[in-house]
XYZ file of C-alpha atoms in Angstrom:
283
model
C 0.000 0.000 0.000
C 2.812 2.391 0.933
C 4.630 1.453 -2.265
C 1.541 2.279 -4.341
C 1.209 5.658 -2.642
C 4.874 6.412 -3.313
C 4.522 5.468 -6.970
C 1.408 7.640 -7.298
C 3.194 10.575 -5.670
C 6.195 10.163 -7.994
C 3.922 10.050 -11.046
C 2.057 13.168 -9.910
C 5.314 15.076 -9.414
C 6.607 13.884 -12.786
C 3.412 14.938 -14.567
C 3.520 18.398 -12.962
C 7.151 18.789 -13.967
C 6.401 17.700 -17.545
C 3.465 20.137 -17.725
C 5.611 23.015 -16.469
C 8.130 22.258 -19.207
C 5.534 21.786 -21.946
C 3.345 24.774 -21.032
C 5.662 27.472 -22.469
C 5.987 25.492 -25.713
C 2.190 25.046 -26.005
C 1.538 28.724 -25.300
C 4.161 29.720 -27.847
C 2.894 27.422 -30.591
C -0.859 27.929 -30.106
C -1.017 31.574 -28.998
C 2.121 33.642 -29.470
C 3.200 32.527 -32.954
C -0.305 32.806 -34.500
C -0.710 36.253 -32.912
C 2.651 37.231 -34.382
C 1.426 36.200 -37.842
C -1.801 38.215 -37.494
C 0.170 41.188 -36.200
C 2.346 41.022 -39.315
C -0.728 41.078 -41.574
C -2.138 44.093 -39.708
C 1.176 45.947 -39.970
C 1.303 45.341 -43.738
C -2.318 46.507 -44.058
C -1.532 49.619 -42.023
C 1.480 50.500 -44.192
C -0.480 50.070 -47.431
C -3.385 52.084 -46.018
C -1.110 54.962 -45.057
C 0.344 54.985 -48.569
C -3.159 55.084 -50.121
C -5.203 56.662 -47.355
C -7.742 58.340 -49.634
C -9.359 55.006 -50.446
C -8.103 52.422 -47.966
C -8.798 52.701 -44.217
C -6.328 51.838 -41.481
C -7.188 48.962 -39.105
C -8.482 51.251 -36.288
C -10.616 53.210 -38.760
C -12.107 49.993 -40.167
C -12.832 48.718 -36.658
C -14.656 51.904 -35.652
C -16.622 52.029 -38.926
C -17.765 48.405 -38.523
C -18.774 48.528 -34.867
C -22.468 48.509 -35.761
C -22.068 45.321 -37.844
C -19.925 43.709 -35.147
C -22.140 44.596 -32.172
C -25.463 44.058 -34.006
C -24.888 41.273 -36.553
C -28.585 40.322 -36.760
C -30.309 43.659 -37.224
C -33.207 44.065 -39.689
C -33.811 47.638 -40.813
C -35.962 47.236 -43.842
C -35.866 45.287 -47.131
C -32.304 44.435 -48.073
C -30.842 46.168 -45.002
C -29.767 43.185 -42.908
C -26.977 42.543 -40.461
C -23.941 40.594 -41.578
C -25.091 37.609 -39.503
C -28.204 37.137 -41.669
C -26.124 37.473 -44.838
C -23.703 34.868 -43.570
C -26.508 32.436 -42.709
C -27.972 32.816 -46.218
C -24.611 31.987 -47.805
C -23.950 29.043 -45.494
C -27.417 27.635 -46.274
C -26.696 27.673 -50.016
C -23.278 26.122 -49.509
C -24.519 23.314 -47.271
C -27.407 22.486 -49.605
C -25.204 22.311 -52.691
C -22.458 20.488 -50.806
C -24.874 17.899 -49.366
C -26.419 17.213 -52.781
C -22.933 16.901 -54.256
C -21.883 14.419 -51.553
C -25.021 12.302 -52.111
C -24.048 11.938 -55.779
C -20.256 11.920 -55.522
C -19.786 9.174 -52.919
C -21.807 6.479 -54.755
C -20.206 7.461 -58.071
C -16.761 7.256 -56.456
C -17.567 3.780 -55.126
C -18.741 2.718 -58.579
C -15.543 3.960 -60.227
C -13.307 2.427 -57.558
C -14.968 -0.994 -57.757
C -15.557 -1.287 -61.499
C -12.963 -0.808 -64.195
C -15.730 -0.504 -66.781
C -17.359 2.350 -64.865
C -13.963 3.994 -64.490
C -13.327 3.849 -68.232
C -16.760 5.337 -68.928
C -16.812 8.100 -66.300
C -13.163 9.117 -66.001
C -13.071 11.058 -69.324
C -16.198 12.982 -68.279
C -14.649 13.861 -64.919
C -11.371 14.948 -66.505
C -13.206 17.200 -68.980
C -15.546 18.897 -66.498
C -13.200 19.075 -63.502
C -11.055 21.981 -64.832
C -14.088 24.069 -65.846
C -14.307 27.284 -63.845
C -17.252 27.317 -61.420
C -18.456 30.627 -62.829
C -18.717 29.068 -66.290
C -21.585 26.962 -64.940
C -23.525 30.003 -63.738
C -25.034 31.061 -67.110
C -26.122 27.462 -67.698
C -27.692 27.304 -64.238
C -29.508 30.605 -64.778
C -30.825 29.336 -68.112
C -32.132 26.169 -66.448
C -33.635 27.618 -63.263
C -34.128 31.281 -64.170
C -33.665 32.108 -60.463
C -30.569 33.207 -58.552
C -30.910 30.994 -55.457
C -31.260 27.555 -57.113
C -28.637 28.584 -59.676
C -26.135 29.303 -56.911
C -26.919 25.956 -55.262
C -26.477 24.162 -58.592
C -23.050 25.762 -59.131
C -22.007 24.653 -55.641
C -23.306 21.165 -56.377
C -21.485 20.735 -59.671
C -18.153 22.129 -58.461
C -18.105 20.155 -55.210
C -18.523 16.826 -57.009
C -15.047 16.266 -58.370
C -12.776 16.164 -55.263
C -15.165 13.817 -53.456
C -15.556 11.517 -56.474
C -11.805 11.309 -57.059
C -10.868 10.739 -53.413
C -13.649 8.203 -52.863
C -12.578 6.237 -55.937
C -8.973 6.353 -54.762
C -9.946 5.095 -51.319
C -12.045 2.246 -52.701
C -9.363 1.148 -55.164
C -6.704 1.307 -52.434
C -8.370 -1.298 -50.214
C -6.028 -4.264 -49.786
C -6.797 -7.062 -52.228
C -6.056 -9.567 -49.457
C -9.130 -8.380 -47.548
C -11.290 -8.740 -50.642
C -9.912 -12.231 -51.355
C -10.603 -13.368 -47.786
C -14.166 -12.023 -48.047
C -14.666 -13.984 -51.269
C -13.311 -17.164 -49.701
C -15.782 -16.697 -46.841
C -18.514 -16.163 -49.462
C -19.375 -12.799 -47.976
C -22.179 -11.065 -49.918
C -21.180 -8.065 -52.003
C -23.168 -5.605 -49.914
C -21.501 -6.924 -46.766
C -18.056 -6.547 -48.332
C -18.890 -2.917 -49.084
C -20.244 -2.095 -45.615
C -17.762 -4.078 -43.513
C -14.503 -3.802 -45.482
C -14.488 -1.219 -48.264
C -16.515 1.528 -46.543
C -14.480 1.676 -43.289
C -11.162 1.517 -45.175
C -12.254 4.304 -47.548
C -13.586 6.750 -44.936
C -10.351 8.755 -44.517
C -10.167 9.272 -48.290
C -13.868 10.188 -48.475
C -13.561 12.797 -45.740
C -10.480 14.258 -47.387
C -12.525 14.737 -50.556
C -15.418 16.204 -48.559
C -13.138 18.730 -46.842
C -11.673 19.834 -50.170
C -15.151 20.049 -51.712
C -16.490 22.130 -48.828
C -13.553 24.523 -49.107
C -14.173 24.938 -52.827
C -17.899 25.423 -52.214
C -17.240 28.244 -49.759
C -14.862 29.900 -52.214
C -17.350 29.637 -55.057
C -20.401 30.988 -53.233
C -18.784 34.389 -52.697
C -18.060 34.803 -56.413
C -21.493 33.479 -57.435
C -23.321 35.851 -55.098
C -21.342 38.773 -56.469
C -22.848 38.040 -59.885
C -26.355 36.932 -58.944
C -27.050 39.485 -56.192
C -29.646 38.965 -53.501
C -28.919 38.226 -49.859
C -25.497 36.808 -49.090
C -22.004 37.643 -47.957
C -20.695 37.686 -51.549
C -23.203 40.284 -52.693
C -22.426 42.281 -49.539
C -18.769 42.489 -50.609
C -19.687 43.642 -54.115
C -22.294 46.117 -52.898
C -19.917 47.720 -50.390
C -17.182 47.948 -53.013
C -19.638 49.665 -55.386
C -20.111 52.260 -52.660
C -16.317 52.481 -52.209
C -16.785 51.395 -48.606
C -13.645 49.334 -48.023
C -14.260 49.321 -44.276
C -17.069 46.790 -44.704
C -15.126 44.880 -47.359
C -12.331 44.211 -44.873
C -14.884 43.045 -42.315
C -16.428 40.692 -44.886
C -13.006 39.253 -45.759
C -12.390 38.488 -42.089
C -15.842 36.938 -41.663
C -15.430 34.811 -44.809
C -12.043 33.549 -43.640
C -13.223 32.703 -40.126
C -16.322 30.957 -41.474
C -14.234 28.845 -43.845
C -11.964 27.918 -40.932
C -14.983 26.936 -38.821
C -16.518 24.819 -41.603
C -13.270 22.929 -42.120
C -12.896 22.422 -38.367
C -16.478 21.146 -38.102
C -16.076 18.536 -40.820
C -12.727 17.562 -39.303
C -14.454 16.899 -35.963
C -17.106 14.829 -37.747
C -14.337 12.853 -39.438
C -12.614 12.219 -36.108
C -15.902 11.036 -34.587
C -16.829 8.741 -37.493
C -13.371 7.248 -38.129
C -12.322 7.359 -34.452
C -8.896 8.586 -35.504
C -7.160 11.839 -34.557
C -7.187 14.370 -37.402
C -4.071 16.357 -38.241
C -4.643 19.864 -39.602
C -3.900 20.524 -43.265
């Protein structure tokens, strides 16, 4: 009993000592160095603003000018006069709808390509042709089909978020060890059971990698699409404020867009960690 207490005391002292040594490193890596990077960006912005002060505001000026948006993100002051929170929600809704529809199509197609050489030979040329097409090139086609801005934006998100998920899913499926498949055949495991018990779990890391890339592309695309289609959204907000030569709000929108993209990537990374039960390293 005394020996156990001594061992516990030694372990407690060792853990405290290790924490004291690791704490400065953790604080430096997670707090000080990122703050140093942001400080560098602000300094560069400040220098450029001072050199072109007639048009571009300095960081303190932009902060003061955007206090209303920051403190009241969900105000409603008439038609079209909404807080930046409502605009952000509208954009995220379009992105998630298009992204979800894309995932529902891309994952089965990726499985089909990864499991069938015939399907790969048929679909691969189509993917290689459409994958390099600019997302904005799809917008006129979408407007011609739907004749409305909102479904057109969702369609553009859908079509451009397909390719990374299809490619990564197919890669994951085709990378499953042939030994596992051979053992399943020897055991006369049904095809659906092979997919659910062997191929699906082994492919999940690849699938989530494709989903993360697709979601990042979707968030990039929605800003450009909303600039062209108008309506309610963070992209149109950027274009509208630039038309008024109000760069204060443009800088705020850039920050909001960046933080939202970071949050979306973090969220899908947490989902990946929960589903695969593996720690996720940041990209």
